[in-house]
Amino acid sequence: MEEQAREGFSLESIKRLCDYKKYKIYKVYREEGVSTKNMKHHRF
């Protein structure tokens, strides 16, 4: 299980924390979680 799922870190929870601490969010990047588990790999 990923840490984000296990620990409950979500974009919304991070935004709330930033609001609470008066941090300004400059930019939000989204990276799709891609698993290499099912990718075909070359054999060496």
Coordinates of C-alpha atoms in Angstrom, one line a residue:
M1 CA 0.0 0.0 0.0
E2 CA 1.3 3.5 -0.9
E3 CA 2.2 5.9 1.9
Q4 CA -0.3 8.4 0.6
A5 CA -3.2 5.9 0.9
R6 CA -1.9 4.5 4.2
E7 CA -1.2 7.8 5.9
G8 CA -4.1 9.7 4.4
F9 CA -2.1 12.4 2.6
S10 CA -4.3 13.9 -0.1
L11 CA -4.1 17.2 -2.0
E12 CA -7.1 18.5 0.0
S13 CA -5.4 17.7 3.4
I14 CA -2.2 19.4 2.3
K15 CA -4.2 22.5 1.2
R16 CA -5.9 22.6 4.6
L17 CA -2.5 22.3 6.3
C18 CA -1.1 25.1 4.2
D19 CA -4.1 27.3 5.0
Y20 CA -3.7 26.6 8.7
K21 CA 0.0 27.5 8.6
K22 CA -0.6 30.5 6.3
Y23 CA 1.6 29.0 3.6
K24 CA 1.0 30.1 0.0
I25 CA 0.7 27.4 -2.6
Y26 CA 2.6 28.6 -5.6
K27 CA 1.8 25.8 -8.0
V28 CA 0.4 22.3 -7.9
Y29 CA 1.8 19.6 -10.1
R30 CA 0.0 16.5 -10.9
E31 CA 1.9 13.3 -11.6
E32 CA -0.1 10.2 -12.6
G33 CA 0.9 7.2 -10.6
V34 CA 2.3 4.7 -13.1
S35 CA 3.2 1.3 -11.9
T36 CA 6.0 -0.5 -13.5
K37 CA 4.7 -3.8 -12.2
N38 CA 2.8 -4.6 -15.4
M39 CA 5.2 -3.1 -17.9
K40 CA 7.1 -5.3 -20.3
H41 CA 10.9 -5.2 -19.6
H42 CA 13.7 -6.3 -21.8
R43 CA 15.6 -9.3 -20.6
F44 CA 19.3 -9.0 -20.4

